[in-house]
XYZ file of C-alpha atoms in Angstrom:
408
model
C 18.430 -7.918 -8.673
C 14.799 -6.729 -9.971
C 12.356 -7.658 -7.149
C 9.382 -6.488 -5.769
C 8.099 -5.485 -2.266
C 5.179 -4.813 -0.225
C 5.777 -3.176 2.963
C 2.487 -1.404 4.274
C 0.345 -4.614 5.755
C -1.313 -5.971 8.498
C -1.908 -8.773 10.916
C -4.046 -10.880 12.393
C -4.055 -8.586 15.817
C -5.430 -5.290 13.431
C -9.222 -4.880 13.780
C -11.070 -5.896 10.816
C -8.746 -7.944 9.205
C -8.325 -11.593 8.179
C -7.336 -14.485 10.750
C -5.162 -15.854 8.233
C -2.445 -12.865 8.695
C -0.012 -15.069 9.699
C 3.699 -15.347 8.832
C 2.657 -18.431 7.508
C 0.018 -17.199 5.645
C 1.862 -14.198 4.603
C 4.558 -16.074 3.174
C 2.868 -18.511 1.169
C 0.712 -15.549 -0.306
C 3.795 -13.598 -0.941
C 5.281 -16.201 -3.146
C 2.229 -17.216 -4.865
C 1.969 -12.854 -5.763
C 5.691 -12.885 -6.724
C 6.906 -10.487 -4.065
C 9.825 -10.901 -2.416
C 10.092 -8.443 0.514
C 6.875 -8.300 2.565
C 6.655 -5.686 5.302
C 5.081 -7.643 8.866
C 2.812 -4.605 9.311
C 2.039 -4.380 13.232
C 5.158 -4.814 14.430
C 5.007 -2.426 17.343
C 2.158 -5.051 18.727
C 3.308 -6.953 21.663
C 1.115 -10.075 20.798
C 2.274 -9.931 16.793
C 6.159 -9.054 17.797
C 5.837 -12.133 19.790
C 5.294 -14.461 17.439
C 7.173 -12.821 14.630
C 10.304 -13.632 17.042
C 9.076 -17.232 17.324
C 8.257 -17.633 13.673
C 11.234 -16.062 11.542
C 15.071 -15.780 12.040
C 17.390 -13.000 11.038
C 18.618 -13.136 6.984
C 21.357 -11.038 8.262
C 20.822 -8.768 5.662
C 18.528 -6.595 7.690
C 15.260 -8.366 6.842
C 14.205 -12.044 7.954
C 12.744 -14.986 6.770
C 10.562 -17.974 7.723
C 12.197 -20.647 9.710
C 11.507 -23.991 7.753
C 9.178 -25.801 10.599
C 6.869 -23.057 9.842
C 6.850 -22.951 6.350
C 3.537 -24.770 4.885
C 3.754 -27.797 2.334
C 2.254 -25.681 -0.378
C 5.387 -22.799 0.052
C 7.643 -25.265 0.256
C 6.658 -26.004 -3.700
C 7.188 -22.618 -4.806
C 11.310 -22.491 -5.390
C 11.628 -19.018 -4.753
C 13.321 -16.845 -1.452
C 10.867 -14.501 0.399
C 11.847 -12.186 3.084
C 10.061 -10.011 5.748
C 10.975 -6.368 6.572
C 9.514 -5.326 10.088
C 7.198 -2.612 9.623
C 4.127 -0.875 11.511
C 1.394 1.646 10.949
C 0.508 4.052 13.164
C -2.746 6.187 13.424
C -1.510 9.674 15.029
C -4.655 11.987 16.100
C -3.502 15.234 17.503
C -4.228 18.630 17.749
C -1.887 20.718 15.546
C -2.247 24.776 14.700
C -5.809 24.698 15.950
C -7.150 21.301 14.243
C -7.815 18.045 14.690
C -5.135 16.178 12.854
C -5.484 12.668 11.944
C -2.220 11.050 9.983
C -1.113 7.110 9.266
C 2.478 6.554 9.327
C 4.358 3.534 8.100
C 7.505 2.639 10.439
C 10.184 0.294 9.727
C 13.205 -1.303 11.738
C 16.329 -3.279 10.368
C 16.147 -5.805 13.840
C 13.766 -6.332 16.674
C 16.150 -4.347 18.887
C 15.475 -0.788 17.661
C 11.510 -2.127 17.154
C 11.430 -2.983 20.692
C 12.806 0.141 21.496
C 10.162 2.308 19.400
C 7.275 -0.078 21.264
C 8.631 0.890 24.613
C 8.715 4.649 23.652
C 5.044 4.360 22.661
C 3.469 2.292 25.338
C 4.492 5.590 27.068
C 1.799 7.531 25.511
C -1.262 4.985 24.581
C -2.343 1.375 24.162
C -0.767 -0.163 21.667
C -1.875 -3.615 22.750
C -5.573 -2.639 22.009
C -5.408 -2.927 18.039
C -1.993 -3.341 15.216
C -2.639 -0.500 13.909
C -2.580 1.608 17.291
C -4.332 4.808 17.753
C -1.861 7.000 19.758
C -2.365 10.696 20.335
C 1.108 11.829 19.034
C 2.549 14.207 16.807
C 3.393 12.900 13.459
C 6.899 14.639 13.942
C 7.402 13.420 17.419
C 6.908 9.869 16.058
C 9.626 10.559 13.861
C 11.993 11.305 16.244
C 11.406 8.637 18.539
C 11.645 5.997 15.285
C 14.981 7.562 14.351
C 16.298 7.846 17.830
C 15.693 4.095 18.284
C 17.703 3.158 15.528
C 19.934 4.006 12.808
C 18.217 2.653 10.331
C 14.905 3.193 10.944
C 12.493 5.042 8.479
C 9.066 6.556 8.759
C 6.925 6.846 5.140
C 3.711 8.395 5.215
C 0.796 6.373 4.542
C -1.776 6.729 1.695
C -0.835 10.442 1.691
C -4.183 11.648 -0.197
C -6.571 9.609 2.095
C -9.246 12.395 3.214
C -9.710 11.022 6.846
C -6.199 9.980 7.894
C -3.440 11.219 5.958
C -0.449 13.699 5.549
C -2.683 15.485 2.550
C -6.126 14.284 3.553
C -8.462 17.018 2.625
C -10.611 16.194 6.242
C -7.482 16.388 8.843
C -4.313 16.453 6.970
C -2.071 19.441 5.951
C -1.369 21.050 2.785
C 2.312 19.925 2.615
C 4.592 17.533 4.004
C 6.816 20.755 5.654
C 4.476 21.546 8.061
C 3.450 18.156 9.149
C 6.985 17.241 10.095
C 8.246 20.949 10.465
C 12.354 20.661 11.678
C 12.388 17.129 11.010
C 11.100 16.695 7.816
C 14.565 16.382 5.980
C 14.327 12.766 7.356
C 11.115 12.321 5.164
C 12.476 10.681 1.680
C 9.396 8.724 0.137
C 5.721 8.856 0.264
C 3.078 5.796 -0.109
C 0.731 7.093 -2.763
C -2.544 4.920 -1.640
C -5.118 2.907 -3.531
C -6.868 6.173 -5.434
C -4.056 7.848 -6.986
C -1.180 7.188 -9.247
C 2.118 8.879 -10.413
C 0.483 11.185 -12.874
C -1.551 12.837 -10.395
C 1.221 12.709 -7.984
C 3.420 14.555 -10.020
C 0.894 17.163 -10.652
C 2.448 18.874 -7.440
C 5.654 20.154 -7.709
C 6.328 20.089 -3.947
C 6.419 16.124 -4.223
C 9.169 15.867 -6.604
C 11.929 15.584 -3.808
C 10.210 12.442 -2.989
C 9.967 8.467 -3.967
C 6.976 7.650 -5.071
C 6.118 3.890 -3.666
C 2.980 1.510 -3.884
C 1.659 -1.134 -1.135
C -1.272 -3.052 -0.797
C -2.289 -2.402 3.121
C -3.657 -5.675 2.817
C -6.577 -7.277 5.578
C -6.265 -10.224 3.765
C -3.609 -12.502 2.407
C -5.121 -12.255 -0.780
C -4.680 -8.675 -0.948
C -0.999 -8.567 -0.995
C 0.339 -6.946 -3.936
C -2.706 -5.608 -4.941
C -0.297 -2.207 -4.943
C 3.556 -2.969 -4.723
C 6.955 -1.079 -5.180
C 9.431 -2.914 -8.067
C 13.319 -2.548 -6.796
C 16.986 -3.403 -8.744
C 18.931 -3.498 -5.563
C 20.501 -6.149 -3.390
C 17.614 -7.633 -1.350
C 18.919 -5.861 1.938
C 17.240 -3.095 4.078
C 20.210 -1.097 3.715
C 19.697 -0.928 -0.021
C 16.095 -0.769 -0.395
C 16.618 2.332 1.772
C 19.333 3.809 -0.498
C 17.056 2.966 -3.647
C 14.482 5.525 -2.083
C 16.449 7.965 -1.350
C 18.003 8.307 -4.585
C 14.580 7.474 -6.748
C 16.445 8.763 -9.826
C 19.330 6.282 -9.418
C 18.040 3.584 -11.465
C 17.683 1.115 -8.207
C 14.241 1.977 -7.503
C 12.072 0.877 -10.743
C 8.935 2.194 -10.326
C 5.540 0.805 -8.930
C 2.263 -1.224 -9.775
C -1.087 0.573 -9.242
C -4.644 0.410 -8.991
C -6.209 2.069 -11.271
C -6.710 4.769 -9.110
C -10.768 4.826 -9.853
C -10.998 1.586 -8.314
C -9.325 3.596 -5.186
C -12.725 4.021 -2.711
C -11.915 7.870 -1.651
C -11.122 8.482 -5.770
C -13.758 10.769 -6.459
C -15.765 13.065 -3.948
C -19.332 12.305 -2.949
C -22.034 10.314 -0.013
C -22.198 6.977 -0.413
C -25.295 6.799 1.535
C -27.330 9.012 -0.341
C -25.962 8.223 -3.870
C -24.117 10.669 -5.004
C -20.626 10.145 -6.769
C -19.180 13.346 -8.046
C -16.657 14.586 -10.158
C -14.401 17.685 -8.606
C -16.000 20.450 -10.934
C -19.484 18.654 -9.557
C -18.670 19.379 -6.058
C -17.535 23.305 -6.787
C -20.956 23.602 -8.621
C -22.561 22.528 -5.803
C -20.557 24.362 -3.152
C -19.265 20.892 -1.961
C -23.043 20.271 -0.436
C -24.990 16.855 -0.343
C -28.124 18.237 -2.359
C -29.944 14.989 -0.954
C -28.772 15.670 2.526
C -27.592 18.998 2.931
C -24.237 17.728 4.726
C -20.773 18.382 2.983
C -19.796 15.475 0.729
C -16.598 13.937 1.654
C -14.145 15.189 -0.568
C -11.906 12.537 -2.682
C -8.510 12.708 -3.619
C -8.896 13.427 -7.086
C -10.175 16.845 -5.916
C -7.559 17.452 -3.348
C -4.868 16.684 -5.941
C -6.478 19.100 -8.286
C -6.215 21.785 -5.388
C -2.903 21.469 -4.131
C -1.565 20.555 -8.117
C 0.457 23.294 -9.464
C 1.391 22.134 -12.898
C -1.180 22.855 -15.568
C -0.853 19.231 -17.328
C -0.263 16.321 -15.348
C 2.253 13.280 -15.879
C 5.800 14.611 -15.566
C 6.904 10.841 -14.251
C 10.076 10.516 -16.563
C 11.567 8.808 -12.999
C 8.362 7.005 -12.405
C 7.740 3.819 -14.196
C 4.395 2.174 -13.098
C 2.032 -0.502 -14.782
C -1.574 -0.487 -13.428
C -2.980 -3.469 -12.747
C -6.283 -5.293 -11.102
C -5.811 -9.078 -9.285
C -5.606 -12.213 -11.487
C -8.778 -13.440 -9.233
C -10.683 -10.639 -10.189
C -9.824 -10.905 -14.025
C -10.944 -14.559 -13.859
C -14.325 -14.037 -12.335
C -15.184 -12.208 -15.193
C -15.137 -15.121 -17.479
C -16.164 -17.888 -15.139
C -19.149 -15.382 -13.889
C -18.742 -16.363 -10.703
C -17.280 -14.401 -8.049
C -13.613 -13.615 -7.088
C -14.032 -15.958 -3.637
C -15.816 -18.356 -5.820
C -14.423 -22.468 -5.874
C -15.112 -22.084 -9.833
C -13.053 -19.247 -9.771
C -9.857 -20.260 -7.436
C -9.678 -23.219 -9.481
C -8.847 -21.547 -12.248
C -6.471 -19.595 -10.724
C -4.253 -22.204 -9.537
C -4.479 -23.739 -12.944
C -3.006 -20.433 -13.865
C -0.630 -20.606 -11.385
C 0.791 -23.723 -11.903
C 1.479 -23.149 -15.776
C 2.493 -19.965 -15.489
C 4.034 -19.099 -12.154
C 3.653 -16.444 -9.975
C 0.620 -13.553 -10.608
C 2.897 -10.703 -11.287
C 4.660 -13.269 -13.993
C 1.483 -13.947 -15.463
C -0.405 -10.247 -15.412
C 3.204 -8.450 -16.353
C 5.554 -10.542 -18.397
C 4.634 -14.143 -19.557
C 3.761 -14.006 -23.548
C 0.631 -13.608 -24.785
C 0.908 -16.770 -26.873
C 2.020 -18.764 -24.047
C -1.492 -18.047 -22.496
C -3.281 -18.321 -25.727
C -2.014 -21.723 -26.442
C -4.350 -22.582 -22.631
C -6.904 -20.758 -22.659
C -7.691 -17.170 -25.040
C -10.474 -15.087 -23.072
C -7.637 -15.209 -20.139
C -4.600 -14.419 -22.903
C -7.528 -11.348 -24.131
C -8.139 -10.169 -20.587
C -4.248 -9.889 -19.820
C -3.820 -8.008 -23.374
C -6.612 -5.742 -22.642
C -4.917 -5.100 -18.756
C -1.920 -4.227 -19.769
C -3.109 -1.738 -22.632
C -5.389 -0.203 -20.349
C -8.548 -0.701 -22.142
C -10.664 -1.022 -19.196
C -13.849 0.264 -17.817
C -13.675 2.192 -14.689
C -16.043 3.283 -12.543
C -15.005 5.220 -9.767
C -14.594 4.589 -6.299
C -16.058 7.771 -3.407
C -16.647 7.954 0.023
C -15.442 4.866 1.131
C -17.019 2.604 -1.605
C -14.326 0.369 -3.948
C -14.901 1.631 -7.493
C -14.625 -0.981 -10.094
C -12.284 -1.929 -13.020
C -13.578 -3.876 -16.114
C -11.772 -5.822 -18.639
C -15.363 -7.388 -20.878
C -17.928 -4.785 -20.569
């Protein structure tokens, strides 16, 4: 069965994140996106565990669902089966060879069992009451272990791998391969999450990565988020074969992904957001990767650290990597109401779009053109112009969204 999942997200217990990160929430959101599996994100938090084991029941297929008193009147509408997978992220600081190192893992469990067994492991070394995300100074490989000694299932994915402050590859704390992150344990690593400002192509510009799946997710502080990056499976909707689908990416079972454009990515390109200045790699080697405003080194984006660690000359060798880049349905409408994304004039539309159409994956990636036409033809233009890739872009640095145009 084609689906598609979501499995690096948050809760309402992560700091700086929206209230409405509730099961509830999350489900209703899911449906109206068109994703099936979403991951619970947090789920080593005592608070959010808690009421994940109110809120859902076991699917017995590994994942869970939303018991029906829960459920809200407008998910009830949408005919269609939605499942959580428990997942977590998180935030390892340690000192490794010398450095600082500062890497985001994503950890998931096929039962509360073997998650209650990885909380208890890490309550050992830090708080992870304090925050969903918890900050825990632990190795990146010792997490490993302790996620797969907890479980048999259980899987650990790096998180936004090019992200310069807190990744595997960051270029501010990170390392320059996944080897030496995870050292003897690293076997166990079988997929990488891209992040927000990079795609496939670049990805695949390093030959060292080619071992791996490639998969998307949102890390969404907001409901509305979701989906904003997702992973597209042909499996049975189990944990046991989403697993299987990424570790054998060229099996056919694992479709591909849907991506920013990575410009719109806010660590794309290199540069200070406080004093202006957005650069392009060969920018920053001109200027010996100094702020000439400031005098401070720029914070270096992951285009550049892709083009440092890339050893293939051309860029794009994603014959097993299917992906269609796409901005949200919200944002695309703004554009012609000219109001904003959040604005009444704006959500209105959108659930007129909804309604017709279905789902906003159906409507940005497969309903006809003509359909949309026949309702409305700036939003039928938009969607052609999205899914050609005729956009503008400007892109996103040092911790500043970039933006994606469809009318400019």
């Amino acid at each position: 069965m084609r689906f598609i999942a979501d499995l690096h997200i948050h809760s309402h217990f992560s700091i700086a994140t929206s209230k409405q990160l509730t099961p509830e929430m999350l489900d209703l959101w899911s449906k109206k996106k068109g994703i099936t599996v979403t991951g619970t994100g947090d789920a080593v938090h005592p608070g959010w565990r808690k009421e994940l084991k109110e809120k859902l029941r076991y699917a017995g297929n590994g994942l869970y669902t939303l018991k029906k008193a829960y459920r809200l009147p407008e998910s009830n509408a949408w005919n269609t089966r939605h499942f959580f997978m428990l997942t977590a992220e998180i935030s390892c600081i340690y000192k490794f060879d010398g450095r600082v190192r500062k890497v985001h893992n994503i950890i998931a469990a096929s039962d509360f069992k073997s998650m209650d067994k990885i909380a208890r492991r890490l309550e050992r070394v830090g708080n992870i009451a304090s925050d969903g995300r918890p900050i825990l100074g632990l190795d990146s490989r010792d997490l490993l272990e302790i996620v797969l000694e907890s479980g048999d299932n259980n899987f650990l994915i790096p998180a936004h791998i090019w992200t310069p402050w807190f990744s595997v590859l960051g270029s501010r704390s990170g390392f320059d391969s996944v080897e030496q992150c995870f050292r003897d344990l690293s076997s166990h690593i079988f997929a990488l999450e891209t992040g927000l400002s990079s795609d496939p192509p670049m990805n695949r510009g390093c030959s060292f990565l080619d071992r791996y799946a490639l998969i998307s997710s949102s890390d969404a502080h907001s409901p509305e988020k979701l989906g904003r990056e997702a992973t597209l499976f042909n499996t049975d909707i189990s944990f046991g074969a989403m697993v299987a689908a990424l570790k054998n990416r060229a099996g056919g079972e694992l479709l591909g992904t849907i991506e920013f454009f990575p410009e719109e990515g806010k660590y794309h390109l290199d540069g200070h957001r406080k004093c202006g200045i957005r650069w392009q790699p060969q920018d920053t080697l001109e200027h010996n990767g100094l702020c000439p405003v400031c005098g401070k080194a720029v914070t270096v984006g992951v285009l550049s650290r892709v083009t440092e660690l890339a050893d293939r000359r051309l860029w794009g060798n994603c014959k097993n990597d299917n992906f269609y880049y796409l901005t949200s349905l919200k944002g695309l409408l703004s554009e012609i109401t000219g109001t904003s994304a959040g604005s009444k004039k704006t959500a209105a539309l959108y659930e007129s779009c909804l309604s017709r159409f279905g789902s906003e994956f159906d409507i940005l990636l497969t309903t006809p053109l003509t359909a949309i036409k026949g309702i409305d033809s700036r939003i039928a233009e938009g969607i052609r112009r999205l899914r050609a890739g005729t956009v503008t872009r400007v892109g996103g640095f040092d911790g500043e969204f970039g933006s994606i145009k469809l009318f400019t």
